[in-house]
Amino acid sequence: MTEYIVEMKQITKSFPGVLALDHVDFSIKPGEVMALLGENGAGKSTLVKILSGVHTRDEGEIYIYGKEHKGDITPVSARELGIAIIHQELNMCSHLSVAENIFLGREICKSGRLAKKEMNNESAKILDRLKIDIHPETIVGNLAISKQQMVEIAKALSTDAKILIMDEPTSALTNKEIKELFSIIRTLRDEGRSIIYISHRLEELQHIVDRVTIMRDGKFVLCDDFANLTMENIISNMVGREIKEKFPRVQCPIGKKILSVKNLNAGRMVRDISFDLYEGEIVGIAGLMGAGRTEMTRALFGIDPKDSGEIFLEDKEVKINKPLDAINNGIVLAPEDRKKDGLCTGLSVRDNIALPNLDIICNKLSVVNHKKETEMVDEATSKFSIKMPNSDVSAASLSGGNQQKVVVAKWLARDSKVVIFDEPTRGIDVAAKVEIYNLMNQLKQQGIGVLFTSSEMPEILGISDRMIVMCDGRITGELNTAEATQNKILEYATRFEKKLESEQSA
Amino acid sequence: METQVNNKKTNLLKRIMMTRGMGQVITVGSGLIVLCIVFGMINPNFYSSANVTNLLRQIAPILLIGVAQSYVLITGNIDLSIGSVVGMSTMISATLMSKGYMSPIPAMLITLLFCLLIGATNGYLVAKCKLPPFIATLGTMTIARGIAQIVNNNYNTDSIMKFFPEEAQTFKNFFYYGKTAGLYNTIWIAIVFWFIFNFLLSKTRTGRHIYAVGSNIEAARLSGVNIVYTTIKAYLVSAFCACIVGFITCATVGQGTMDAGTGYEMYAVAASVIGGVSTLGGQGILLGTVIGASVWGVLQNGLQFAGAPVAIRNIVVGVIVVMSVLVDIVVRSGRRRKKNVLAKY
C-alpha cells in the first residue's frame, strides 16, 4: 500500500509532430490540493486528460488506490474510479438543461423512464451546496460562461468523485465566485478528496494549495510542498532560462495615427471602446477569458454588427459593416481559431493565399492569372519563411505556427495598414511563437499598426509597445511597456463592474 | 383560493410554453390553422368528414417517416435511405406473400429484420466508421432500392391476395382499409408509434443521449455516453418506422411496387424541419413533426381540392419548407439581439 491515491510514472504521450509528455511522474495523496503548474503547452492538460480518459498514454504506468491500472482509461472507467475533470474548454450540451447536463451519461431512471423530478432535485441540492444560484431547468446555452463553468463543477461533484481535476477553473470567474470556489475546494479537501488544480494565476495558490508539481515543455521539473517554495522559485522553475530570448523586441519610431476607434458598442461584450493605434507600434489587448477581446476584434473587422461607434482610418471616418469593408480599407484580421475561421484547411497553401486577393490576380473576365498568383504566393511564402515542401500542399498539413504565417501572409500580400491578431500564438510551440513575434515586429517596422490579443500576460508584456486591458467588455486600463507589470495588468483585468457599483453605493 | 388555482394554471401554461421547441410548434401550428381556414374558404368540401378522415390517413405515413427522420436529425445526422427502405419493405413483404412463401405475420418479421439491418448499417457506418451521414445513407439508399428491385426479379409483384386471401385481407385492413373507433387503422398506427417514440425520445435515457450527441458530441463522449450505440439506435428507429410505412404502402396497393417510397426521405426532412427539428442536431420535438407532417398533408390535400396541378403543389411545398426555416432563423436572431440589449441594462 502506498500513501498515494494516484501515482503516474514515466508517462509519455506524443501527438503528431509534438512530444507532449516526456516521461512525467505525478502523484497525489488523499485529502490534498495539488497544484500542477507550467506555462501554456507544458503538458499539464495532456497529463490530466490521460488520467481522466480523454487521451490515452503511449507509455508509462498508472496506479490508482495503490493498484496498477493496466490498459487505457476511458471516460466511463475514469468515472467509475472516482476521477472527475472540469475541462478548460467548456464541454456542455448547450441545448440541454442544467440538470440534464449534470446527469448526462448517468441519468436516473425509474422503470426505464427518466426520473426528471429527482434529477432536478438532486441537481438543485448540489448547486445549493456549492451556493450556486442557478435553476436546474435553465438551458445551459442561455447561461453566462462563468455560470456554465459552475455547472461543470457541479457536474463533476455530482459523481461523488474522489479525485477532482480542475483545469483553469478560475479563468472565467469573478473574485467573488473565486472565493466561493475556494471555500468549496477546502470543504472537499477536508472530506478527504484529492484535488488537482491547474492554474496560471499563481497568486491564487497560497489560499488553497498543499503541494506543487511543476512541468516544463512536457517534462517533470519538481514536486514539493508549497510551504517550501517561494514565488520566485516557482516562477523560475516554470519558465526555465528561455524567457529572455523569447520576446525579441524591436525599437522603431512611432509614426502618425492610423486607426482611431471611438465609443464602439456591439452587444454585451463590447461596450464603449475607444482607442488609437499609431504606425509602427504593437498594441496588446490583455484581459481574462471572456473579457470581450475577441468580440471587440470581430466587431472592428465587421463580422459582428455594431450598435454604435465611429472608426477613423488616417483621420477619415470609415464605415465597416462587413469584413469586405474592412479589407478594402486595409484592416485585416488573423482570427483566433485558425482552423475554423482563418484557413480553408482542405485547400492548398497557394489557394489560401490567393483567396482574399483574387481581385488583384484576376483579369477582367475573372480568370485567375496563374503567373501573378505564383509571384504573389512565392513572395509571401519567402517573406514569412513559411516551411513547407511546396505551395501546393494542403494548409492542414502545416504546423500550427506555419498555418498562422499563412493566415498573415494571405492578408499581407495586399497593402494593409492595420493588422489584428486574435490570440496569434495559441496552441503553437515556443519556436513557432518566436517566429510569430518576429513577424509582428517585421510588420511594425514596415509602418503597419499591429493590434493583438493574448491571454498570456508575459507575451503581452514582452512584445507590445502599449497595452490595453479589457474587462467585461470595457477598456479598464491602458499601460506603457515601462510601467506595466503582470500585477498591474491583472488589477485592471479584474476591475469588474460590480465593484464600481458597490463603490458608488457606498 | 381562486388566485392559487389561477397560479397553478399559469404555471402549467408557462411550463408548456417553456418546453423546448414549443416556440416553433406554436408558430407553425398557427400557420397550419390559417391554412385550414383558407382551404375551407376556397372549397367548403375540405371540411367534409370524408375528406378529413382521408386527409388524416394521408398524413399518417408522412408522420411516421417524419418521426424516423427527426430521430436521426436530432443526433445531428441525416437518413437518406428512408424512402428506399419503405420500397424495400413493400417489395420483400409483398414478394413473400404473393409467391406463397409465407403468411403475412412471418413475412413482416423477415422484412423487419432486413430493414433493421439497413438501419444498423447506417448507424455503424456513420458513428463507428465516421462516414459522413450524407454519403453513408446515400449508399444504403441505393443498396436498399436495389434490393427492392431484385427480390422479385425486377418486376412488381402479383397481388398479395393470391395465396393467402384471408390473411392478406386482414393485413390490408389492419394497415389501411379497416377502421377502429371511426378512424382508419393507418391513423391509429401512426398515433400509437408516435406515442411510443415520443416517450422514448423525451422520457428515457436513450432519448436524452440522442439529444446530447446532437448537441455536443464531445461533451456527450466525455460524459460517458456511448456515441456509437446512440447513433445506431436512432437509425434503427428510423428504419423501423420506414418498414412500417412499407407495410402500409403494400396494404394500400395490394401488391409490391418497386418504386414505392421514392422521395419519402425528403418528405421526411420537410415534415421534421417545418416542425422545428434542427438539421444541425440537438433541437426539436416530435410534436413539431406532427405539425410539420400535417402542414405537408394539408397543403397537398388542400391544393388538390383547390384544383392546383401537381407541379404547383410541389412548388408550394418547397417554398413552405424554406420559409418555415427562414422564419425560425429570423425569429431566433431577433430574440438573441433583444437578449443582448436587455443584458446591457
Coordinates of N, CA and C in Angstrom, one line a residue, chain A residues 54 75-76 79 87 91-97 100 104-105 107 109 112-114 119 139 142 155 267-268 271 305 307, chain B residues 20 199 202-205 208-209 211-212 214-216 218-225 281-283 337 339-340 343-344:
Chain A
V54 N -9.5 11.1 -21.5 CA -9.8 11.8 -22.7 C -8.7 11.4 -23.8
P75 N -13.4 7.5 -20.5 CA -14.2 8.4 -19.7 C -15.1 7.7 -18.7
V76 N -15.6 6.5 -19.1 CA -16.5 5.8 -18.2 C -15.8 5.2 -17.1
R79 N -14.8 7.6 -14.5 CA -15.8 8.0 -13.6 C -16.1 6.9 -12.5
H87 N -13.2 20.6 -17.4 CA -12.4 21.0 -18.6 C -12.2 22.5 -18.7
N91 N -17.3 22.0 -21.8 CA -17.9 20.9 -22.6 C -19.3 20.6 -22.1
M92 N -20.2 21.3 -22.6 CA -21.6 21.2 -22.2 C -22.5 21.0 -23.4
C93 N -23.6 20.4 -23.3 CA -24.6 20.3 -24.3 C -25.5 21.6 -24.2
S94 N -25.3 22.6 -25.0 CA -25.9 23.8 -24.8 C -27.4 23.8 -25.0
H95 N -27.9 22.8 -25.7 CA -29.4 22.7 -25.9 C -30.1 22.1 -24.7
L96 N -29.3 21.5 -23.8 CA -29.9 20.8 -22.7 C -29.9 21.6 -21.4
S97 N -30.7 21.2 -20.5 CA -30.9 22.0 -19.2 C -29.7 21.7 -18.3
E100 N -30.0 18.2 -16.8 CA -29.7 17.2 -17.9 C -28.2 17.1 -18.1
L104 N -25.8 13.9 -17.4 CA -25.6 13.3 -18.7 C -24.7 12.1 -18.6
G105 N -25.2 11.0 -19.2 CA -24.4 9.8 -19.2 C -24.7 8.9 -18.0
E107 N -28.0 9.1 -16.2 CA -29.3 9.6 -15.9 C -30.0 8.6 -14.9
C109 N -33.0 6.6 -13.8 CA -34.2 6.1 -14.4 C -35.1 5.3 -13.5
G112 N -37.2 2.4 -16.5 CA -36.9 2.8 -17.9 C -37.3 4.2 -18.2
R113 N -37.9 4.9 -17.3 CA -38.4 6.3 -17.5 C -37.5 7.2 -16.8
L114 N -37.1 8.3 -17.5 CA -36.2 9.3 -16.8 C -36.9 9.9 -15.6
M119 N -33.9 14.1 -10.7 CA -32.6 14.7 -11.2 C -32.6 16.2 -10.9
I139 N -31.7 26.3 -19.5 CA -31.0 25.8 -20.6 C -29.5 26.3 -20.5
N142 N -28.2 29.3 -22.4 CA -28.6 30.7 -22.0 C -27.8 31.3 -20.8
K155 N -21.3 19.3 -11.9 CA -21.4 18.1 -12.6 C -20.3 17.1 -12.1
G267 N -23.2 44.8 -28.8 CA -23.7 43.7 -27.9 C -23.2 43.9 -26.5
R268 N -23.2 42.8 -25.7 CA -22.9 42.9 -24.3 C -21.4 42.9 -24.0
R271 N -18.3 47.3 -25.1 CA -19.0 48.4 -24.6 C -18.1 49.7 -24.5
P305 N -22.3 42.7 -35.9 CA -22.9 44.0 -36.1 C -22.6 44.9 -34.9
D307 N -23.5 48.3 -32.6 CA -24.6 49.1 -32.2 C -24.4 50.5 -32.4
Chain B
R20 N -38.9 23.0 -24.5 CA -38.0 23.3 -25.6 C -38.7 23.0 -27.0
F199 N -42.3 9.0 -26.3 CA -41.9 8.6 -24.9 C -40.4 8.3 -24.9
S202 N -38.4 11.6 -25.3 CA -38.4 12.6 -24.3 C -38.3 12.1 -22.8
K203 N -38.6 10.8 -22.6 CA -38.6 10.4 -21.2 C -37.6 9.3 -20.9
T204 N -36.8 8.9 -21.8 CA -35.8 7.8 -21.5 C -34.4 8.3 -21.7
R205 N -33.5 7.5 -21.1 CA -32.1 7.7 -21.2 C -31.6 7.8 -22.6
R208 N -32.5 11.0 -24.2 CA -31.6 12.1 -23.7 C -30.2 12.0 -24.4
H209 N -29.7 10.8 -24.5 CA -28.4 10.7 -25.2 C -28.5 11.1 -26.6
Y211 N -30.3 13.5 -27.9 CA -30.2 15.0 -27.9 C -28.7 15.4 -27.6
A212 N -28.1 14.7 -26.6 CA -26.8 15.1 -26.2 C -25.8 14.9 -27.4
G214 N -26.4 15.0 -30.5 CA -26.6 16.0 -31.5 C -26.2 17.4 -31.0
S215 N -26.3 17.6 -29.7 CA -26.0 19.0 -29.2 C -24.5 19.2 -29.1
N216 N -23.7 18.3 -28.5 CA -22.3 18.4 -28.4 C -21.7 17.0 -28.3
E218 N -18.8 15.9 -28.3 CA -17.6 15.7 -27.5 C -18.0 15.7 -26.0
A219 N -18.9 16.6 -25.6 CA -19.4 16.6 -24.3 C -20.1 15.3 -23.9
A220 N -20.8 14.8 -24.9 CA -21.5 13.5 -24.6 C -20.5 12.4 -24.4
R221 N -19.5 12.4 -25.3 CA -18.5 11.3 -25.2 C -17.8 11.4 -23.8
L222 N -17.4 12.6 -23.4 CA -16.7 12.8 -22.2 C -17.6 12.5 -21.0
S223 N -18.9 12.5 -21.2 CA -19.8 12.2 -20.1 C -20.1 10.7 -20.0
G224 N -19.4 10.0 -20.9 CA -19.6 8.5 -20.9 C -20.8 8.0 -21.7
V225 N -21.3 8.9 -22.6 CA -22.4 8.4 -23.5 C -21.8 7.6 -24.6
G281 N -28.8 19.3 -35.4 CA -28.8 18.4 -34.3 C -29.1 19.1 -33.0
G282 N -29.6 18.2 -32.0 CA -29.8 18.7 -30.7 C -31.1 19.4 -30.4
Q283 N -31.8 19.7 -31.4 CA -33.0 20.5 -31.2 C -34.2 19.9 -31.9
R337 N -30.8 39.2 -30.2 CA -30.4 40.6 -30.1 C -31.1 41.3 -29.0
K339 N -32.0 39.9 -26.3 CA -31.4 39.5 -25.1 C -30.2 40.3 -24.8
N340 N -29.4 40.5 -25.8 CA -28.1 41.2 -25.7 C -28.4 42.6 -25.1
A343 N -29.4 42.5 -21.6 CA -28.3 42.2 -20.7 C -27.5 43.5 -20.4
K344 N -27.5 44.4 -21.4 CA -26.7 45.6 -21.2 C -27.2 46.5 -20.1

